[in-house]
């Protein structure tokens, strides 16, 4: 019986594959309509995934749940990764610099493309021959399912970038965030998506949507420039734009996985170092940490801006998870906590639409230390099982995913896969859970493949695409110039402290916190932030070959290590030379990278400012922060001539620092994207409404109704109507629109009495509301958005009948400490000029009296003329018909019946007089005709 079942299963698999081939053949004969059109005209990706799922063995199904790292660049049949792909059907791989997956530059890009081609070809080759199913010992033909090939590439070079050669070096997320320009975030994402997909990478672990609410000044382990900033709204906006760009740049061929869900910004530990505990309730998470993730899942405005997955973080939340105990597991491993989060409305809709949850690295140092503090009992396969049952669809298992009893990572992965396959056969609930996740994984792979069938040709990009890689430096240059921020002093004070840039006779000492890295284990060490970097940029831009503002003999460069040796009086270093040059210099320029307690030399600047004021007194002391801007305290900043935020250490940003130093670029474009306590800068306050602005108010009526583009004009309103009101754009302290959701109070007043107050929130900086007109009289509408208390007053006079008038008055709302009510400071022109005379095309109460009077006069004249001939009865009839005719003519015009507008070409009361007279004449004519008919009969 088992043999028969397996034969039926193999025949079913063959039929499904033949059916999936039909659309591809049809596409070939249709010509160049493209994969996308073919895909849209056939069954959905989920239907194809379901059909494929039904043909897979348990081993193939559970293999799809795993993303693995592997060491080296070889994928031959003797390697462990070859066996995991061929015989254990893993779902994908993650490429890392620490795993030695890349080759020496300048062949890095081409070598990566070659490696990915070999990985996908290995997967395809495995589907071309039969294998033995372990449970049944029957032959089967594995399906070809393209691998996920993932990478973490956060910008700013190493360590955040895994590949830092041959690709365009892109700015850090915080460098993008400092521009507050979503279009630039989209452009950076487009470059990242285009270049990574050209290599064959189809899964990006990023961007980070963590909110850096409270930066750690000591540099003990926050995420620093790996976040867009500290405001939930702007992190979400930048994240949306970046995700859209990645999808556009990869032409839909890359899955974007936002991290570190549900938010790691409040942690004081790096996620790879230690499992952190943060005191946050669920409501606090919703307001801060979860808001950016909402923006790219259920609340995303488009499919382009929607992430394909979320990377769950190894973090614990005291409050949300209850009282944290030693055994309380991180959110990524807590079924109740993770289920509660992903069932929140924005996430539930996204999950239902196919969103994938991916675990953070289950082999990371931090996670191993949390799960096994003693280091004696790490059970990798049960860890993976628990992570999957907690709600993760894909399991990321890194190089340290090694059980205590296993020899290496490969052994632990194989034993984990065996456990999953056996549990799949034995446990129906587990089987259902696996099938649910695998269906989502296969559906996503079909979407990325943009075809109805998986083929090797559609999986590997053409090698000729590599010629376009690494040629988008202009994007990084533009971001650098828009991001640069003057942190201290103010722009006014800067003109006094540094009135002129360096000149040819000035001696300048550059001191840099140099950084180096290796692209691979055997690659030469690269200076990714060299000590001479800023000096070289100055010479290139302003040296003898570029205007001659400086000469090389007056420029000197040193590292933070050398400065630390001076401060420590290290005998192995001749610090007297540095000491002498500092003493003689007119300018001392520091290039500051990230500060960390793990790197003592990174703290050399703080020590220098505290211990050697004699060496910088009466000199121009300038600091460029090429990483996070909050590492210096108020005392340290007070000793500087100027402090600039640059945010990234890649060459384009170093060039921008040189241009700022020489005054070519003003540091007025960017704004601090995080709080900086050293200058008492609070980001949430900075993004609140500017109190110095006057909020504009307008009638919120479409132009088509108004008949005019002027939003201050008023349509006709009567009692029972709604008055639609909106503000103009409300700006924050930095001159940008306030975040969505900013509260605005609309106040309706009559005289000195407030009748109603309505709270609304902004969208794109604008708030809207409506008020019901309940009675006639004069009403006033104001708006305030704390701390912006000044607005135009919208004054509307609604008489018992007629058209309301509208006035605008600048009114200051008093604060609690105010001692008197401020008087209006100005009146807009509408109230300074008398009302214009009635225009053509309008009817009012005066016109009614004119019409009635003219009709009566005409009727009386006709009555008098007729009675003079002795025709008293006909005189009464003629007079009354003339009055009726005049009033009917007026009513025809007042009701705006067809043709009435043309009759009102004569302006004002003269038009009414003419029309009424005409109507009276017609009435008299009717009377006369009636009389003649009566006489003839």
mmCIF file of C-alpha atoms in Angstrom, residues 236-534:
data_model
loop_
_atom_site.group_PDB
_atom_site.id
_atom_site.type_symbol
_atom_site.label_atom_id
_atom_site.label_comp_id
_atom_site.label_asym_id
_atom_site.label_seq_id
_atom_site.Cartn_x
_atom_site.Cartn_y
_atom_site.Cartn_z
ATOM 1 C CA UNK A 236 8.203 55.284 10.065
ATOM 2 C CA UNK A 237 8.196 57.810 7.215
ATOM 3 C CA UNK A 238 11.855 57.207 6.376
ATOM 4 C CA UNK A 239 11.351 53.449 6.692
ATOM 5 C CA UNK A 240 8.400 53.514 4.291
ATOM 6 C CA UNK A 241 10.372 55.484 1.722
ATOM 7 C CA UNK A 242 13.454 53.262 2.037
ATOM 8 C CA UNK A 243 11.393 50.064 1.706
ATOM 9 C CA UNK A 244 9.645 51.490 -1.368
ATOM 10 C CA UNK A 245 13.031 52.283 -2.882
ATOM 11 C CA UNK A 246 14.383 48.772 -2.292
ATOM 12 C CA UNK A 247 11.340 47.233 -3.925
ATOM 13 C CA UNK A 248 11.604 49.624 -6.870
ATOM 14 C CA UNK A 249 15.347 49.187 -7.308
ATOM 15 C CA UNK A 250 15.089 45.396 -7.264
ATOM 16 C CA UNK A 251 12.007 45.492 -9.515
ATOM 17 C CA UNK A 252 10.110 43.482 -6.914
ATOM 18 C CA UNK A 253 12.803 40.841 -6.698
ATOM 19 C CA UNK A 254 13.907 41.408 -3.112
ATOM 20 C CA UNK A 255 12.137 40.635 0.155
ATOM 21 C CA UNK A 256 12.567 43.430 2.706
ATOM 22 C CA UNK A 257 12.670 42.354 6.363
ATOM 23 C CA UNK A 258 12.337 45.200 8.882
ATOM 24 C CA UNK A 259 14.182 44.789 12.189
ATOM 25 C CA UNK A 260 14.311 44.556 15.233
ATOM 26 C CA UNK A 261 10.629 43.888 15.995
ATOM 27 C CA UNK A 262 9.022 44.961 18.320
ATOM 28 C CA UNK A 263 11.750 47.587 18.782
ATOM 29 C CA UNK A 264 15.247 47.698 20.230
ATOM 30 C CA UNK A 265 15.721 51.471 20.442
ATOM 31 C CA UNK A 266 15.219 51.762 24.199
ATOM 32 C CA UNK A 267 17.774 49.066 24.972
ATOM 33 C CA UNK A 268 21.167 49.835 26.472
ATOM 34 C CA UNK A 269 22.688 46.697 24.927
ATOM 35 C CA UNK A 270 23.446 45.831 21.324
ATOM 36 C CA UNK A 271 21.197 42.945 20.191
ATOM 37 C CA UNK A 272 24.206 40.803 19.277
ATOM 38 C CA UNK A 273 25.886 41.355 22.665
ATOM 39 C CA UNK A 274 23.256 40.650 25.308
ATOM 40 C CA UNK A 275 19.517 40.030 25.659
ATOM 41 C CA UNK A 276 18.292 43.336 27.053
ATOM 42 C CA UNK A 277 15.380 44.057 29.370
ATOM 43 C CA UNK A 278 13.356 47.251 28.882
ATOM 44 C CA UNK A 279 10.583 48.577 31.123
ATOM 45 C CA UNK A 280 7.701 49.209 28.729
ATOM 46 C CA UNK A 281 3.988 48.465 28.832
ATOM 47 C CA UNK A 282 2.045 47.461 25.735
ATOM 48 C CA UNK A 283 0.537 50.954 25.504
ATOM 49 C CA UNK A 284 4.005 52.504 25.602
ATOM 50 C CA UNK A 285 5.138 50.095 22.913
ATOM 51 C CA UNK A 286 2.212 51.123 20.713
ATOM 52 C CA UNK A 287 3.087 54.806 21.027
ATOM 53 C CA UNK A 288 6.839 54.570 20.423
ATOM 54 C CA UNK A 289 8.409 51.261 19.420
ATOM 55 C CA UNK A 290 5.579 49.749 17.364
ATOM 56 C CA UNK A 291 4.580 52.907 15.459
ATOM 57 C CA UNK A 292 7.233 52.592 12.700
ATOM 58 C CA UNK A 293 6.392 48.895 12.234
ATOM 59 C CA UNK A 294 2.720 49.831 11.849
ATOM 60 C CA UNK A 295 3.785 52.244 9.091
ATOM 61 C CA UNK A 296 5.281 49.484 6.914
ATOM 62 C CA UNK A 297 2.756 46.708 7.586
ATOM 63 C CA UNK A 298 -0.990 47.163 8.030
ATOM 64 C CA UNK A 299 -0.823 50.976 7.787
ATOM 65 C CA UNK A 300 1.468 51.084 4.752
ATOM 66 C CA UNK A 301 0.043 53.298 1.982
ATOM 67 C CA UNK A 302 1.015 50.932 -0.846
ATOM 68 C CA UNK A 303 2.373 47.489 -1.604
ATOM 69 C CA UNK A 304 5.742 49.044 -2.434
ATOM 70 C CA UNK A 305 5.983 50.521 1.066
ATOM 71 C CA UNK A 306 4.986 47.250 2.747
ATOM 72 C CA UNK A 307 7.715 45.034 4.152
ATOM 73 C CA UNK A 308 7.683 41.332 3.351
ATOM 74 C CA UNK A 309 8.732 40.232 6.821
ATOM 75 C CA UNK A 310 9.691 41.268 10.338
ATOM 76 C CA UNK A 311 12.816 40.123 12.177
ATOM 77 C CA UNK A 312 11.895 39.424 15.792
ATOM 78 C CA UNK A 313 14.333 40.688 18.395
ATOM 79 C CA UNK A 314 15.824 38.894 21.377
ATOM 80 C CA UNK A 315 14.560 41.454 23.891
ATOM 81 C CA UNK A 316 12.362 41.359 26.979
ATOM 82 C CA UNK A 317 9.784 43.985 27.979
ATOM 83 C CA UNK A 318 8.986 44.255 31.652
ATOM 84 C CA UNK A 319 5.403 45.440 31.922
ATOM 85 C CA UNK A 320 4.234 44.027 28.622
ATOM 86 C CA UNK A 321 5.485 40.536 29.526
ATOM 87 C CA UNK A 322 4.659 40.986 33.204
ATOM 88 C CA UNK A 323 7.268 40.829 35.928
ATOM 89 C CA UNK A 324 10.502 39.767 34.286
ATOM 90 C CA UNK A 325 12.092 36.795 35.992
ATOM 91 C CA UNK A 326 15.296 34.992 35.256
ATOM 92 C CA UNK A 327 13.399 32.424 33.198
ATOM 93 C CA UNK A 328 11.278 34.921 31.218
ATOM 94 C CA UNK A 329 12.195 34.406 27.588
ATOM 95 C CA UNK A 330 12.655 37.205 25.039
ATOM 96 C CA UNK A 331 9.734 38.216 22.836
ATOM 97 C CA UNK A 332 11.156 36.189 19.943
ATOM 98 C CA UNK A 333 10.715 33.018 22.036
ATOM 99 C CA UNK A 334 7.564 33.910 23.992
ATOM 100 C CA UNK A 335 4.430 32.492 22.275
ATOM 101 C CA UNK A 336 1.969 34.535 24.328
ATOM 102 C CA UNK A 337 3.818 37.834 23.923
ATOM 103 C CA UNK A 338 4.505 37.416 20.204
ATOM 104 C CA UNK A 339 0.950 36.247 19.527
ATOM 105 C CA UNK A 340 -0.436 39.274 21.361
ATOM 106 C CA UNK A 341 1.721 41.607 19.266
ATOM 107 C CA UNK A 342 1.052 40.142 15.833
ATOM 108 C CA UNK A 343 -2.683 40.086 16.528
ATOM 109 C CA UNK A 344 -2.818 43.844 16.983
ATOM 110 C CA UNK A 345 -4.997 45.165 14.112
ATOM 111 C CA UNK A 346 -2.272 46.569 11.785
ATOM 112 C CA UNK A 347 -0.141 43.434 12.132
ATOM 113 C CA UNK A 348 -3.036 40.973 11.966
ATOM 114 C CA UNK A 349 -4.084 42.267 8.541
ATOM 115 C CA UNK A 350 -0.491 42.134 7.322
ATOM 116 C CA UNK A 351 0.009 38.579 8.623
ATOM 117 C CA UNK A 352 -3.228 37.529 6.952
ATOM 118 C CA UNK A 353 -1.904 38.947 3.665
ATOM 119 C CA UNK A 354 1.214 36.774 3.872
ATOM 120 C CA UNK A 355 3.631 38.692 6.107
ATOM 121 C CA UNK A 356 6.485 36.500 7.386
ATOM 122 C CA UNK A 357 8.063 36.478 10.841
ATOM 123 C CA UNK A 358 11.793 35.665 10.980
ATOM 124 C CA UNK A 359 13.644 34.902 14.175
ATOM 125 C CA UNK A 360 16.773 36.807 15.063
ATOM 126 C CA UNK A 361 19.945 34.710 14.953
ATOM 127 C CA UNK A 362 19.373 31.716 17.233
ATOM 128 C CA UNK A 363 23.111 31.194 17.459
ATOM 129 C CA UNK A 364 24.131 34.718 18.461
ATOM 130 C CA UNK A 365 26.456 35.211 21.409
ATOM 131 C CA UNK A 366 23.792 37.144 23.307
ATOM 132 C CA UNK A 367 21.136 34.492 22.830
ATOM 133 C CA UNK A 368 23.422 31.587 23.699
ATOM 134 C CA UNK A 369 24.507 33.317 26.883
ATOM 135 C CA UNK A 370 20.875 33.951 27.846
ATOM 136 C CA UNK A 371 19.670 30.407 27.137
ATOM 137 C CA UNK A 372 22.750 28.719 28.599
ATOM 138 C CA UNK A 373 24.564 30.986 31.090
ATOM 139 C CA UNK A 374 26.830 28.135 32.155
ATOM 140 C CA UNK A 375 27.807 27.261 28.598
ATOM 141 C CA UNK A 376 27.268 23.573 29.357
ATOM 142 C CA UNK A 377 23.782 22.769 28.082
ATOM 143 C CA UNK A 378 22.756 24.550 24.873
ATOM 144 C CA UNK A 379 20.171 22.359 23.117
ATOM 145 C CA UNK A 380 20.056 23.843 19.620
ATOM 146 C CA UNK A 381 17.302 21.674 18.147
ATOM 147 C CA UNK A 382 14.882 22.383 21.000
ATOM 148 C CA UNK A 383 15.716 26.084 20.846
ATOM 149 C CA UNK A 384 14.766 26.069 17.151
ATOM 150 C CA UNK A 385 11.555 24.147 17.883
ATOM 151 C CA UNK A 386 10.530 26.627 20.577
ATOM 152 C CA UNK A 387 11.325 29.620 18.354
ATOM 153 C CA UNK A 388 9.161 28.164 15.601
ATOM 154 C CA UNK A 389 6.256 27.383 17.914
ATOM 155 C CA UNK A 390 6.506 30.913 19.349
ATOM 156 C CA UNK A 391 5.311 32.225 15.991
ATOM 157 C CA UNK A 392 8.360 32.589 13.760
ATOM 158 C CA UNK A 393 7.988 31.287 10.197
ATOM 159 C CA UNK A 394 11.673 31.356 9.236
ATOM 160 C CA UNK A 395 14.480 30.443 11.620
ATOM 161 C CA UNK A 396 17.829 32.205 11.272
ATOM 162 C CA UNK A 397 20.556 29.876 12.562
ATOM 163 C CA UNK A 398 24.035 31.404 12.598
ATOM 164 C CA UNK A 399 27.516 29.946 12.941
ATOM 165 C CA UNK A 400 27.247 29.561 16.722
ATOM 166 C CA UNK A 401 24.050 27.509 16.511
ATOM 167 C CA UNK A 402 25.829 24.517 18.041
ATOM 168 C CA UNK A 403 24.478 22.145 20.655
ATOM 169 C CA UNK A 404 26.822 21.439 23.546
ATOM 170 C CA UNK A 405 27.017 17.807 22.507
ATOM 171 C CA UNK A 406 27.544 18.484 18.771
ATOM 172 C CA UNK A 407 30.798 18.912 16.937
ATOM 173 C CA UNK A 408 29.821 21.865 14.783
ATOM 174 C CA UNK A 409 26.976 23.962 13.394
ATOM 175 C CA UNK A 410 26.329 21.511 10.562
ATOM 176 C CA UNK A 411 25.679 18.632 12.980
ATOM 177 C CA UNK A 412 23.249 20.728 15.019
ATOM 178 C CA UNK A 413 21.358 21.880 11.914
ATOM 179 C CA UNK A 414 21.014 18.304 10.633
ATOM 180 C CA UNK A 415 19.750 17.011 13.987
ATOM 181 C CA UNK A 416 17.301 19.935 14.161
ATOM 182 C CA UNK A 417 15.966 19.170 10.685
ATOM 183 C CA UNK A 418 15.560 15.492 11.628
ATOM 184 C CA UNK A 419 13.623 16.478 14.758
ATOM 185 C CA UNK A 420 11.318 18.745 12.741
ATOM 186 C CA UNK A 421 10.683 16.086 10.086
ATOM 187 C CA UNK A 422 9.861 13.408 12.644
ATOM 188 C CA UNK A 423 7.592 15.753 14.602
ATOM 189 C CA UNK A 424 5.872 16.693 11.349
ATOM 190 C CA UNK A 425 4.967 13.036 10.795
ATOM 191 C CA UNK A 426 3.907 12.380 14.388
ATOM 192 C CA UNK A 427 2.147 15.600 15.429
ATOM 193 C CA UNK A 428 -0.841 16.826 13.327
ATOM 194 C CA UNK A 429 -0.834 20.226 15.058
ATOM 195 C CA UNK A 430 2.856 20.697 14.291
ATOM 196 C CA UNK A 431 2.212 19.525 10.724
ATOM 197 C CA UNK A 432 -0.473 22.157 10.297
ATOM 198 C CA UNK A 433 1.802 24.853 11.713
ATOM 199 C CA UNK A 434 4.649 23.865 9.351
ATOM 200 C CA UNK A 435 2.398 23.819 6.291
ATOM 201 C CA UNK A 436 1.053 27.252 7.173
ATOM 202 C CA UNK A 437 4.556 28.748 7.335
ATOM 203 C CA UNK A 438 5.875 26.905 4.274
ATOM 204 C CA UNK A 439 2.897 28.102 2.237
ATOM 205 C CA UNK A 440 3.777 31.709 3.123
ATOM 206 C CA UNK A 441 7.449 31.112 2.297
ATOM 207 C CA UNK A 442 6.667 29.548 -1.076
ATOM 208 C CA UNK A 443 4.184 32.312 -1.880
ATOM 209 C CA UNK A 444 6.834 34.945 -1.210
ATOM 210 C CA UNK A 445 9.354 33.091 -3.370
ATOM 211 C CA UNK A 446 6.877 32.992 -6.246
ATOM 212 C CA UNK A 447 6.315 36.747 -5.883
ATOM 213 C CA UNK A 448 10.055 37.428 -5.910
ATOM 214 C CA UNK A 449 10.548 35.126 -8.898
ATOM 215 C CA UNK A 450 7.794 37.009 -10.761
ATOM 216 C CA UNK A 451 6.837 33.879 -12.670
ATOM 217 C CA UNK A 452 4.499 30.944 -12.452
ATOM 218 C CA UNK A 453 7.285 28.386 -12.280
ATOM 219 C CA UNK A 454 10.735 28.331 -10.744
ATOM 220 C CA UNK A 455 13.534 28.192 -13.296
ATOM 221 C CA UNK A 456 17.260 28.628 -12.868
ATOM 222 C CA UNK A 457 17.300 31.338 -15.522
ATOM 223 C CA UNK A 458 14.754 33.472 -13.685
ATOM 224 C CA UNK A 459 16.577 33.001 -10.371
ATOM 225 C CA UNK A 460 20.072 34.204 -11.307
ATOM 226 C CA UNK A 461 20.448 37.751 -12.697
ATOM 227 C CA UNK A 462 22.600 38.255 -15.822
ATOM 228 C CA UNK A 463 26.256 38.836 -15.023
ATOM 229 C CA UNK A 464 26.348 41.857 -17.328
ATOM 230 C CA UNK A 465 24.182 43.722 -14.809
ATOM 231 C CA UNK A 466 27.306 44.067 -12.641
ATOM 232 C CA UNK A 467 28.612 46.878 -14.862
ATOM 233 C CA UNK A 468 26.002 49.192 -13.303
ATOM 234 C CA UNK A 469 27.004 48.358 -9.733
ATOM 235 C CA UNK A 470 28.967 50.864 -7.665
ATOM 236 C CA UNK A 471 28.205 53.928 -9.791
ATOM 237 C CA UNK A 472 25.712 55.832 -7.623
ATOM 238 C CA UNK A 473 27.982 57.945 -5.419
ATOM 239 C CA UNK A 474 25.929 61.036 -6.253
ATOM 240 C CA UNK A 475 23.083 59.799 -4.038
ATOM 241 C CA UNK A 476 25.394 59.487 -1.026
ATOM 242 C CA UNK A 477 26.926 62.884 -1.790
ATOM 243 C CA UNK A 478 23.512 64.541 -1.890
ATOM 244 C CA UNK A 479 22.489 62.935 1.394
ATOM 245 C CA UNK A 480 25.735 64.080 3.036
ATOM 246 C CA UNK A 481 25.133 67.699 2.051
ATOM 247 C CA UNK A 482 21.497 67.660 3.162
ATOM 248 C CA UNK A 483 22.259 65.906 6.467
ATOM 249 C CA UNK A 484 25.162 67.971 7.859
ATOM 250 C CA UNK A 485 24.065 69.739 11.035
ATOM 251 C CA UNK A 486 25.601 72.515 13.113
ATOM 252 C CA UNK A 487 25.143 71.168 16.640
ATOM 253 C CA UNK A 488 26.903 73.986 18.487
ATOM 254 C CA UNK A 489 27.070 76.979 18.653
ATOM 255 C CA UNK A 490 24.125 78.751 17.021
ATOM 256 C CA UNK A 491 24.549 80.117 13.514
ATOM 257 C CA UNK A 492 24.746 83.642 14.888
ATOM 258 C CA UNK A 493 27.456 82.756 17.399
ATOM 259 C CA UNK A 494 29.394 80.751 14.810
ATOM 260 C CA UNK A 495 30.067 83.915 12.824
ATOM 261 C CA UNK A 496 31.784 85.335 15.900
ATOM 262 C CA UNK A 497 33.727 82.264 17.033
ATOM 263 C CA UNK A 498 34.928 81.309 13.517
ATOM 264 C CA UNK A 499 34.599 84.425 11.334
ATOM 265 C CA UNK A 500 36.800 83.084 8.520
ATOM 266 C CA UNK A 501 37.883 79.606 7.322
ATOM 267 C CA UNK A 502 41.512 78.432 7.457
ATOM 268 C CA UNK A 503 43.960 80.274 5.214
ATOM 269 C CA UNK A 504 47.237 79.351 3.578
ATOM 270 C CA UNK A 505 49.368 80.349 6.584
ATOM 271 C CA UNK A 506 47.339 78.498 9.229
ATOM 272 C CA UNK A 507 48.722 75.307 10.740
ATOM 273 C CA UNK A 508 46.034 72.615 11.018
ATOM 274 C CA UNK A 509 46.260 69.403 13.041
ATOM 275 C CA UNK A 510 43.780 66.652 12.085
ATOM 276 C CA UNK A 511 43.128 63.924 14.670
ATOM 277 C CA UNK A 512 40.966 60.993 13.537
ATOM 278 C CA UNK A 513 39.489 57.956 15.266
ATOM 279 C CA UNK A 514 40.682 55.719 12.429
ATOM 280 C CA UNK A 515 38.949 52.421 11.712
ATOM 281 C CA UNK A 516 39.954 49.424 9.596
ATOM 282 C CA UNK A 517 38.319 46.204 8.408
ATOM 283 C CA UNK A 518 38.868 43.140 6.234
ATOM 284 C CA UNK A 519 36.502 42.024 3.491
ATOM 285 C CA UNK A 520 37.576 38.404 3.997
ATOM 286 C CA UNK A 521 39.873 36.385 6.250
ATOM 287 C CA UNK A 522 42.754 36.476 3.760
ATOM 288 C CA UNK A 523 42.036 39.986 2.448
ATOM 289 C CA UNK A 524 44.411 42.843 3.284
ATOM 290 C CA UNK A 525 43.292 45.220 6.012
ATOM 291 C CA UNK A 526 41.515 48.287 4.643
ATOM 292 C CA UNK A 527 41.433 51.732 6.244
ATOM 293 C CA UNK A 528 37.693 52.376 6.081
ATOM 294 C CA UNK A 529 38.098 55.592 8.125
ATOM 295 C CA UNK A 530 41.771 56.537 7.680
ATOM 296 C CA UNK A 531 43.519 59.041 9.910
ATOM 297 C CA UNK A 532 44.472 61.118 6.866
ATOM 298 C CA UNK A 533 41.009 60.981 5.316
ATOM 299 C CA UNK A 534 39.855 64.513 6.175
#
